[in-house]
CSV table of C-alpha atoms in Angstrom, one decimal:
chain,number,residue,atom,x,y,z
A,1,MET,CA,10.7,13.8,-30.9
A,2,VAL,CA,7.5,13.6,-28.9
A,3,ALA,CA,6.5,16.3,-26.6
A,4,ARG,CA,5.5,15.6,-23.1
A,5,GLU,CA,2.1,17.3,-23.3
A,6,HIS,CA,0.9,15.3,-26.4
A,7,VAL,CA,1.3,12.1,-24.3
A,8,HIS,CA,-1.1,11.0,-21.3
A,9,TYR,CA,0.5,7.7,-19.8
A,10,PHE,CA,-1.8,5.2,-17.9
A,11,GLY,CA,1.0,2.9,-16.7
A,12,ALA,CA,0.5,0.9,-13.4
A,13,GLY,CA,3.9,1.9,-12.0
A,14,PRO,CA,6.1,3.7,-12.2
A,15,ALA,CA,3.6,6.1,-12.8
A,16,PRO,CA,3.5,9.6,-14.2
A,17,LEU,CA,4.5,12.6,-12.0
A,18,PRO,CA,3.3,16.2,-12.5
A,19,THR,CA,5.5,18.2,-14.7
A,20,ASP,CA,5.9,21.0,-12.6
A,21,VAL,CA,7.3,18.7,-9.9
A,22,LEU,CA,9.8,17.1,-12.6
A,23,GLU,CA,10.9,20.4,-14.0
A,24,GLN,CA,11.8,21.4,-10.2
A,25,ALA,CA,13.5,18.2,-9.7
A,26,SER,CA,15.8,18.6,-12.9
A,27,ARG,CA,17.0,22.1,-11.6
A,28,ALA,CA,17.6,20.4,-8.2
A,29,LEU,CA,19.4,17.6,-9.7
A,30,LEU,CA,22.0,19.8,-11.2
A,31,ASN,CA,22.0,22.8,-8.3
A,32,TYR,CA,20.0,22.5,-5.3
A,33,LYS,CA,19.1,25.8,-3.6
A,34,ASP,CA,21.9,27.4,-5.7
A,35,LYS,CA,24.8,25.7,-3.6
A,36,GLY,CA,26.7,24.7,-6.6
A,37,ILE,CA,25.9,20.5,-6.0
A,38,GLY,CA,23.1,18.7,-6.8
A,39,LEU,CA,20.4,17.1,-4.7
A,40,CYS,CA,21.6,13.5,-5.2
A,41,GLU,CA,25.0,14.6,-3.9
A,42,ILE,CA,24.3,16.0,-0.3
A,43,SER,CA,24.6,14.0,2.8
A,44,HIS,CA,21.7,12.4,3.9
A,45,ARG,CA,22.4,13.6,7.2
A,46,SER,CA,22.8,17.3,6.4
A,47,PRO,CA,20.5,19.9,7.8
A,48,ASP,CA,19.0,20.2,4.2
A,49,ALA,CA,18.4,16.4,4.4
A,50,ASN,CA,16.6,16.8,7.8
A,51,GLU,CA,14.5,19.7,6.5
A,52,ILE,CA,13.3,17.6,3.3
A,53,LEU,CA,12.2,14.9,5.8
A,54,ALA,CA,10.4,17.0,7.9
A,55,ASN,CA,8.5,19.1,5.4
A,56,THR,CA,7.7,15.7,3.5
A,57,LYS,CA,6.2,14.3,6.7
A,58,ALA,CA,4.4,17.3,7.6
A,59,ALA,CA,2.7,17.5,4.0
A,60,LEU,CA,1.5,13.8,4.4
A,61,ALA,CA,0.3,14.2,8.0
A,62,ASN,CA,-1.7,17.5,6.7
A,63,LEU,CA,-3.2,15.5,3.9
A,64,LEU,CA,-4.2,12.5,5.6
A,65,ASP,CA,-4.9,14.3,9.1
A,66,ILE,CA,-2.3,11.9,10.4
A,67,PRO,CA,-2.7,11.9,14.5
A,68,ASP,CA,0.3,12.7,16.6
A,69,ASP,CA,0.5,9.5,18.1
A,70,TYR,CA,1.8,7.7,14.5
A,71,GLU,CA,5.3,7.8,13.2
A,72,ILE,CA,5.9,8.3,9.6
A,73,LEU,CA,9.0,6.4,8.4
A,74,PHE,CA,10.8,6.3,5.0
A,75,LEU,CA,12.3,3.1,4.2
A,76,GLN,CA,13.4,1.1,1.3
A,77,GLY,CA,12.7,-2.4,-0.2
A,78,GLY,CA,9.3,-1.5,-1.8
A,79,GLY,CA,6.0,-2.9,-0.8
A,80,SER,CA,7.4,-6.4,-1.2
A,81,GLY,CA,10.1,-5.5,1.6
A,82,GLU,CA,7.1,-4.2,4.2
A,83,PHE,CA,5.4,-7.8,3.3
A,84,SER,CA,8.5,-9.4,5.4
A,85,ALA,CA,8.6,-6.3,7.8
A,86,VAL,CA,5.0,-6.5,8.9
A,87,VAL,CA,5.8,-10.2,10.0
A,88,TYR,CA,9.0,-9.7,11.6
A,89,ASN,CA,7.8,-6.8,13.8
A,90,LEU,CA,4.1,-7.5,14.6
A,91,VAL,CA,5.1,-11.2,15.3
A,92,SER,CA,7.8,-9.9,17.6
A,93,ILE,CA,5.3,-7.7,19.4
A,94,TRP,CA,2.8,-10.7,20.0
A,95,VAL,CA,5.5,-12.7,21.4
A,96,GLU,CA,6.7,-9.9,23.8
A,97,LYS,CA,3.0,-9.3,24.9
A,98,ARG,CA,2.8,-13.2,25.8
A,99,ARG,CA,6.1,-13.3,27.4
A,100,ALA,CA,5.1,-10.5,29.9
A,101,ARG,CA,1.6,-12.2,30.8
A,102,ALA,CA,3.5,-15.1,31.2
A,103,GLU,CA,5.7,-14.0,33.6
A,104,LYS,CA,2.9,-12.4,35.4
A,105,GLU,CA,0.8,-15.3,35.6
A,106,LEU,CA,3.6,-17.9,36.6
A,107,GLY,CA,4.8,-15.7,39.2
A,108,HIS,CA,8.6,-16.6,40.4
A,109,VAL,CA,9.8,-19.5,38.0
A,110,SER,CA,12.6,-20.3,35.9
A,111,GLN,CA,12.9,-18.9,32.5
A,112,ASP,CA,12.7,-22.0,31.3
A,113,LYS,CA,9.3,-22.5,32.5
A,114,VAL,CA,8.1,-19.3,30.7
A,115,LEU,CA,10.0,-20.3,27.4
A,116,GLU,CA,7.9,-23.7,27.7
A,117,ARG,CA,4.8,-22.0,27.8
A,118,LEU,CA,5.5,-19.4,25.1
A,119,ARG,CA,6.6,-22.4,22.6
A,120,LYS,CA,3.3,-24.1,23.2
A,121,GLU,CA,1.4,-20.6,22.6
A,122,VAL,CA,3.0,-20.2,19.6
A,123,GLU,CA,2.7,-23.7,18.3
A,124,ASP,CA,-1.2,-23.3,19.4
A,125,GLU,CA,-1.9,-19.9,19.2
A,126,LEU,CA,0.2,-18.0,17.0
A,127,LYS,CA,-2.1,-16.7,13.8
A,128,LEU,CA,-1.5,-14.0,11.0
A,129,ASP,CA,-4.9,-13.1,9.2
A,130,TYR,CA,-4.7,-12.4,5.6
A,131,LEU,CA,-7.6,-11.3,3.3
A,132,VAL,CA,-6.6,-12.3,0.0
A,133,THR,CA,-8.5,-10.5,-2.7
A,134,GLY,CA,-5.6,-10.0,-5.6
A,135,SER,CA,-2.2,-10.9,-6.5
A,136,TRP,CA,-0.6,-8.7,-4.2
A,137,SER,CA,-2.2,-9.9,-1.0
A,138,LEU,CA,-1.6,-13.4,-2.4
A,139,LYS,CA,2.0,-12.4,-2.5
A,140,ALA,CA,1.9,-11.1,1.0
A,141,SER,CA,0.4,-14.2,2.7
A,142,GLN,CA,2.8,-16.4,0.8
A,143,GLU,CA,5.8,-14.5,2.1
A,144,ALA,CA,4.3,-14.4,5.7
A,145,ALA,CA,4.0,-18.5,5.4
A,146,ARG,CA,7.6,-18.6,4.3
A,147,LEU,CA,8.9,-16.8,7.2
A,148,VAL,CA,6.8,-18.3,10.0
A,149,GLY,CA,5.3,-21.3,8.3
A,150,ALA,CA,2.2,-22.0,6.7
A,151,GLN,CA,0.5,-23.4,9.8
A,152,HIS,CA,0.7,-19.8,11.5
A,153,VAL,CA,-0.9,-18.2,8.6
A,154,ASN,CA,-5.0,-18.0,8.5
A,155,VAL,CA,-6.1,-17.1,4.8
A,156,ALA,CA,-9.2,-15.9,6.3
A,157,LEU,CA,-10.4,-14.9,2.8
A,158,ASP,CA,-9.7,-16.1,-0.5
A,159,ALA,CA,-11.9,-14.2,-2.9
A,160,ARG,CA,-10.9,-16.7,-5.6
A,161,ASP,CA,-13.1,-19.3,-3.9
A,162,ALA,CA,-16.3,-17.1,-4.6
A,163,ASN,CA,-15.4,-16.3,-8.1
A,164,HIS,CA,-14.7,-19.4,-10.2
A,165,GLY,CA,-10.9,-19.4,-9.4
A,166,LYS,CA,-10.2,-15.8,-10.2
A,167,PHE,CA,-9.9,-12.3,-8.5
A,168,GLY,CA,-12.6,-10.0,-9.0
A,169,ARG,CA,-15.2,-9.9,-6.3
A,170,ILE,CA,-14.8,-9.5,-2.1
A,171,PRO,CA,-17.4,-11.8,-0.5
A,172,PRO,CA,-19.6,-10.4,2.2
A,173,GLU,CA,-17.7,-10.2,5.6
A,174,SER,CA,-20.3,-13.0,7.1
A,175,GLU,CA,-18.0,-15.3,5.1
A,176,TRP,CA,-14.6,-14.4,6.3
A,177,ARG,CA,-12.9,-16.9,8.7
A,178,LEU,CA,-11.1,-14.6,10.9
A,179,THR,CA,-9.1,-15.7,13.8
A,180,PRO,CA,-11.5,-15.4,17.0
A,181,ARG,CA,-10.9,-12.5,19.3
A,182,LYS,CA,-9.8,-13.4,22.8
A,183,GLN,CA,-9.7,-11.8,26.0
A,184,ASN,CA,-5.9,-12.0,25.9
A,185,GLY,CA,-5.5,-11.4,22.4
A,186,GLY,CA,-6.0,-13.3,19.1
A,187,ALA,CA,-4.2,-12.7,15.8
A,188,ALA,CA,-0.9,-11.1,15.6
A,189,LEU,CA,-2.3,-9.0,12.7
A,190,ALA,CA,-4.8,-8.4,10.3
A,191,TYR,CA,-3.8,-7.8,6.7
A,192,PHE,CA,-5.2,-6.5,3.5
A,193,CYS,CA,-4.3,-4.7,0.6
A,194,ASP,CA,-6.5,-1.7,0.0
A,195,ASN,CA,-6.3,-1.7,-3.6
A,196,GLU,CA,-5.3,-4.6,-5.9
A,197,THR,CA,-3.0,-3.3,-8.8
A,198,VAL,CA,-3.1,-6.2,-11.1
A,199,ASP,CA,-6.8,-7.3,-10.6
A,200,GLY,CA,-8.3,-3.9,-10.3
A,201,VAL,CA,-10.0,-4.7,-7.0
A,202,GLU,CA,-10.4,-1.9,-4.2
A,203,PHE,CA,-12.0,-2.2,-0.9
A,204,PRO,CA,-15.1,0.5,-1.2
A,205,PHE,CA,-14.6,0.9,2.9
A,206,PHE,CA,-12.9,-0.2,5.9
A,207,PRO,CA,-14.3,-3.6,6.9
A,208,GLN,CA,-16.3,-3.6,9.9
A,209,SER,CA,-15.0,-6.9,11.3
A,210,LEU,CA,-11.7,-5.3,11.8
A,211,GLU,CA,-13.0,-2.7,13.9
A,212,GLY,CA,-13.0,-2.6,17.7
A,213,ASP,CA,-10.5,-2.3,20.7
A,214,ASP,CA,-10.0,-6.2,20.8
A,215,ALA,CA,-9.6,-6.4,17.2
A,216,ALA,CA,-6.0,-7.4,15.9
A,217,PRO,CA,-3.6,-5.0,14.8
A,218,VAL,CA,-4.8,-3.9,11.1
A,219,VAL,CA,-2.1,-3.5,8.4
A,220,ALA,CA,-3.0,-2.1,5.1
A,221,ASP,CA,-1.1,-2.0,1.9
A,222,MET,CA,-2.0,1.2,0.4
A,223,SER,CA,0.8,0.9,-2.4
A,224,SER,CA,-1.5,2.0,-5.5
A,225,ASN,CA,-4.3,4.1,-3.8
A,226,PHE,CA,-2.1,6.3,-1.4
A,227,ILE,CA,-3.2,9.9,-1.0
A,228,SER,CA,-6.1,9.4,-3.3
A,229,ARG,CA,-9.0,9.4,-0.9
A,230,LYS,CA,-9.5,10.1,2.7
A,231,VAL,CA,-9.0,7.5,5.2
A,232,ASP,CA,-9.1,7.5,9.1
A,233,ALA,CA,-5.5,6.6,10.1
A,234,ARG,CA,-6.7,5.7,13.5
A,235,LYS,CA,-8.4,2.4,12.5
A,236,TYR,CA,-4.9,1.1,11.2
A,237,ALA,CA,-1.8,0.0,13.2
A,238,VAL,CA,0.0,0.0,10.1
A,239,ILE,CA,-0.4,1.7,6.6
A,240,PHE,CA,2.2,1.2,4.1
A,241,GLY,CA,3.1,2.0,0.3
A,242,GLY,CA,5.7,2.0,-2.2
A,243,ALA,CA,6.0,5.8,-3.7
A,244,GLN,CA,5.9,5.1,-7.3
A,245,LYS,CA,2.1,5.0,-8.0
A,246,ASN,CA,0.8,8.3,-6.4
A,247,ILE,CA,3.3,9.8,-4.5
A,248,GLY,CA,6.7,10.0,-6.3
A,249,ASN,CA,9.5,7.8,-8.2
A,250,THR,CA,11.0,4.5,-7.0
A,251,GLY,CA,13.0,4.4,-4.4
A,252,ILE,CA,10.9,4.7,-1.1
A,253,THR,CA,8.4,3.2,1.0
A,254,ILE,CA,6.2,4.8,3.5
A,255,VAL,CA,5.4,3.4,6.7
A,256,ILE,CA,2.6,5.0,8.8
A,257,VAL,CA,2.5,3.2,12.3
A,258,ARG,CA,1.2,3.7,15.6
A,259,LYS,CA,3.6,4.8,18.2
A,260,SER,CA,2.4,2.3,20.9
A,261,LEU,CA,3.9,-0.4,18.5
A,262,LEU,CA,7.6,1.3,18.9
A,263,PRO,CA,9.7,1.8,22.3
A,264,PRO,CA,9.7,3.0,24.9
A,265,VAL,CA,6.0,2.4,25.2
A,266,SER,CA,6.4,-1.5,24.3
A,267,LYS,CA,9.4,-3.6,23.8
A,268,TYR,CA,9.9,-5.9,21.1
A,269,ALA,CA,10.8,-9.6,21.8
A,270,SER,CA,14.6,-10.1,22.1
A,271,ALA,CA,16.5,-11.8,19.0
A,272,ASP,CA,17.5,-14.6,21.5
A,273,LEU,CA,13.7,-15.3,22.3
A,274,LEU,CA,12.5,-15.3,18.9
A,275,ARG,CA,15.3,-17.8,17.9
A,276,ALA,CA,14.4,-19.8,20.8
A,277,LEU,CA,11.0,-20.0,19.8
A,278,ASN,CA,12.2,-20.8,16.0
A,279,LEU,CA,10.6,-17.7,14.8
A,280,PRO,CA,12.7,-15.1,12.3
A,281,VAL,CA,14.5,-12.5,13.4
A,282,GLY,CA,14.3,-9.6,10.7
A,283,PRO,CA,17.0,-7.4,9.3
A,284,VAL,CA,18.0,-4.2,11.0
A,285,VAL,CA,17.1,-2.2,7.9
A,286,LEU,CA,13.2,-3.5,8.2
A,287,ASP,CA,13.1,-2.9,12.0
A,288,TRP,CA,10.3,-0.1,12.6
A,289,PRO,CA,11.8,0.9,16.2
A,290,THR,CA,15.3,1.1,14.7
A,291,ILE,CA,14.4,3.1,11.9
A,292,ALA,CA,12.0,5.5,13.9
A,293,LYS,CA,14.9,6.2,16.6
A,294,ASN,CA,17.0,7.4,13.8
A,295,ASN,CA,14.5,9.6,12.0
A,296,SER,CA,14.5,7.1,9.0
A,297,LEU,CA,18.4,7.7,8.6
A,298,TYR,CA,19.7,4.4,10.0
A,299,ASN,CA,21.1,3.8,6.6
A,300,THR,CA,21.8,6.0,3.4
A,301,LEU,CA,18.4,7.4,2.7
A,302,PRO,CA,17.5,8.4,-1.1
A,303,ILE,CA,16.9,11.9,-0.1
A,304,PHE,CA,16.1,12.8,-3.8
A,305,ASP,CA,13.1,10.3,-3.8
A,306,VAL,CA,11.9,11.5,-0.4
A,307,TRP,CA,12.1,15.5,-1.9
A,308,VAL,CA,10.1,14.4,-4.8
A,309,ALA,CA,7.5,12.6,-2.7
A,310,GLY,CA,7.3,16.1,-0.6
A,311,GLN,CA,6.9,18.3,-3.8
A,312,VAL,CA,4.1,15.8,-5.0
A,313,MET,CA,2.1,16.0,-1.6
A,314,SER,CA,3.1,19.7,-0.9
A,315,GLY,CA,1.5,20.6,-4.3
A,316,LEU,CA,-1.6,18.6,-3.1
A,317,VAL,CA,-1.8,20.9,0.0
A,318,GLN,CA,-1.6,23.9,-2.0
A,319,THR,CA,-4.2,23.0,-4.5
A,320,TYR,CA,-6.7,21.5,-2.4
A,321,GLY,CA,-6.4,23.8,1.0
A,322,VAL,CA,-8.9,23.0,3.8
A,323,LYS,CA,-10.4,19.9,1.8
A,324,LYS,CA,-7.0,18.3,2.1
A,325,ILE,CA,-7.0,14.8,0.3
A,326,SER,CA,-10.9,15.0,-0.1
A,327,GLY,CA,-10.2,17.2,-2.9
A,328,GLN,CA,-8.1,14.7,-4.9
A,329,GLU,CA,-10.6,12.3,-3.7
A,330,GLU,CA,-13.1,14.0,-5.8
A,331,ILE,CA,-11.0,14.0,-9.1
A,332,SER,CA,-10.2,10.8,-8.8
A,333,ASN,CA,-13.8,9.7,-8.4
A,334,GLU,CA,-14.7,11.9,-11.5
A,335,LYS,CA,-12.1,10.5,-13.7
A,336,ALA,CA,-13.0,6.7,-12.8
A,337,LYS,CA,-16.7,7.5,-13.1
A,338,MET,CA,-16.2,8.8,-16.7
A,339,ILE,CA,-14.3,6.0,-17.7
A,340,TYR,CA,-16.5,3.2,-16.3
A,341,LYS,CA,-19.5,4.6,-17.7
A,342,THR,CA,-17.8,4.8,-21.2
A,343,LEU,CA,-16.9,0.8,-20.8
A,344,ASP,CA,-20.4,0.1,-19.5
A,345,LYS,CA,-22.2,1.9,-22.5
A,346,TYR,CA,-20.4,-0.6,-24.9
A,347,PRO,CA,-21.0,-4.1,-23.3
A,348,ASP,CA,-20.7,-5.8,-26.6
A,349,VAL,CA,-17.1,-4.3,-27.0
A,350,TYR,CA,-16.0,-4.0,-23.5
A,351,SER,CA,-16.0,-6.1,-20.3
A,352,VAL,CA,-14.9,-4.8,-16.8
A,353,VAL,CA,-13.2,-7.5,-15.0
A,354,PRO,CA,-13.9,-6.8,-11.3
A,355,ASP,CA,-17.5,-6.9,-10.0
A,356,LYS,CA,-19.0,-3.6,-10.0
A,357,SER,CA,-19.2,-3.5,-5.9
A,358,VAL,CA,-15.4,-3.2,-5.8
A,359,ARG,CA,-14.2,-1.9,-8.9
A,360,SER,CA,-11.0,0.1,-8.4
A,361,ARG,CA,-10.7,3.9,-8.8
A,362,MET,CA,-6.9,3.7,-9.5
A,363,ASN,CA,-6.5,0.5,-11.7
A,364,ILE,CA,-9.3,0.1,-14.4
A,365,CYS,CA,-9.2,-3.4,-15.7
A,366,PHE,CA,-11.1,-4.5,-18.7
A,367,ARG,CA,-11.1,-6.9,-21.7
A,368,VAL,CA,-11.7,-6.0,-25.3
A,369,GLY,CA,-13.9,-8.0,-27.6
A,370,GLY,CA,-14.1,-10.8,-25.0
A,371,GLY,CA,-10.6,-11.2,-24.6
A,372,ASP,CA,-9.5,-11.6,-28.3
A,373,ALA,CA,-5.9,-11.4,-28.4
A,374,GLU,CA,-5.8,-9.8,-31.7
A,375,LYS,CA,-8.5,-7.3,-30.9
A,376,GLU,CA,-6.7,-6.2,-27.8
A,377,LYS,CA,-3.5,-5.9,-29.8
A,378,GLY,CA,-5.1,-3.5,-32.3
A,379,PHE,CA,-7.0,-1.5,-29.5
A,380,LEU,CA,-3.5,-0.9,-27.7
A,381,ALA,CA,-1.8,0.2,-31.1
A,382,GLY,CA,-4.7,2.5,-31.8
A,383,ALA,CA,-4.2,4.2,-28.4
A,384,GLU,CA,-0.6,4.7,-28.8
A,385,LYS,CA,-1.0,6.5,-32.0
A,386,MET,CA,-3.1,8.8,-29.9
A,387,GLY,CA,-0.8,9.3,-27.4
A,388,LEU,CA,-2.4,7.0,-24.9
A,389,LEU,CA,0.2,5.1,-23.4
A,390,GLY,CA,0.8,2.3,-20.8
A,391,LEU,CA,-2.4,0.7,-21.3
A,392,LYS,CA,-1.3,-3.0,-21.4
A,393,GLY,CA,-2.9,-5.0,-18.3
A,394,HIS,CA,-0.2,-7.0,-16.1
A,395,ARG,CA,1.5,-10.1,-17.8
A,396,SER,CA,0.0,-12.5,-15.3
A,397,VAL,CA,-3.8,-11.6,-16.2
A,398,GLY,CA,-3.4,-9.7,-19.8
A,399,GLY,CA,-6.1,-7.3,-21.2
A,400,ILE,CA,-6.3,-3.6,-20.6
A,401,ARG,CA,-5.6,-1.6,-17.5
A,402,ALA,CA,-5.9,2.3,-17.5
A,403,SER,CA,-4.1,3.3,-14.1
A,404,ASN,CA,-5.8,6.5,-13.0
A,405,TYR,CA,-3.2,7.7,-10.9
A,406,ASN,CA,-3.3,11.1,-9.2
A,407,ALA,CA,-1.0,12.6,-12.0
A,408,VAL,CA,-3.3,11.5,-14.9
A,409,SER,CA,-5.3,14.8,-15.5
A,410,VAL,CA,-8.7,15.1,-16.2
A,411,GLU,CA,-7.9,15.9,-19.8
A,412,GLY,CA,-6.1,12.7,-20.1
A,413,ALA,CA,-9.2,10.7,-18.7
A,414,GLU,CA,-11.3,12.7,-21.4
A,415,LYS,CA,-8.8,11.9,-23.9
A,416,LEU,CA,-9.3,8.2,-23.2
A,417,VAL,CA,-12.7,7.9,-22.9
A,418,ALA,CA,-13.0,9.8,-26.4
A,419,TYR,CA,-10.9,6.9,-27.7
A,420,LEU,CA,-13.2,4.2,-26.2
A,421,GLU,CA,-16.2,5.8,-27.9
A,422,ASP,CA,-14.4,6.1,-31.3
A,423,TYR,CA,-13.0,2.6,-31.0
A,424,ALA,CA,-16.4,1.2,-29.9
A,425,GLU,CA,-18.3,2.9,-32.7
A,426,LYS,CA,-15.9,1.5,-35.4
A,427,ALA,CA,-16.0,-2.0,-33.9
């Protein structure tokens, strides 16, 4: 039997969790708060469940300095579910804004006249901007096209065009083809994946071209770099991410959404209106206003998963104090720096996949021996003998991937560096 302390896991997700959180979880599963029942057995509408929700929200708000005019939601369906939810919710808002404007400008006319104008605006002007920098943003753009039609999806950037058909670079913003901003509104949303788990590409900073009061609502998928660095939440309309990378175990998705996108400040277009415009009506379990109104408890929320996320984030709050998430960012940067430095030291043995300007701190993707299958197989076998697990690259791209999530210790990163050194010296 292999002891947990003898293994360092670098899998891309589900990812490792802090050992102390798992030890607490094992007790909570059996007997929560000495009540004689386990955490998975309590009602999601009980006072205990509401306390867990409140504590988890507070920990996340503390870590990321989330302003009061943002709502934190817990849903199911993973990041892929939010690919759809983003479209359902933000297209609905775009339509409602256009409907209100049409009624104001047209005056006392029949609803048929309003509907006629809306149909033309949807046909001519509805656009959803996507920055495609890797496999996950590509999937998100494809889901948007499936839901509203490819004619409404503007791939403002396909990074493969500048990199011989492969992901691994982010071209300068001057080359992006964003929907032009207009006085009465441009794109319904501007979407990007902050860190591409498969391709090892991470945005080094918030894109300047997405800033400004007249910019489209910015949506960021942060599934794989959530709570790993400081972000300015005010720059985003929506931030979402699955929990199973840095935050917790598989089962919940976290959405941070600007309250101005939720009733009663604004209304969503009615289902009847969306159907009349041949636009999709989303399932209620992905409807952010419904989830917010019900404190994330519209349907049965897996409270155990929320509790785990809360324990992880509360641990970071206690560890880093006034530094908040900047403390974790320092550690994440330190680990990534030492691994990349070692890979760069042996260019004849290792080749990092993405361009140096966009290397992910979370998912370090590289090839061994120029991508030689047998050499990479041997590299992985040797790593496993050293207790370094989960290093195989995604099935779609192959190679090696060391996922440097928060629960990967500095000691684990140092052990990986030692193995990289030893393998290169013997190669």
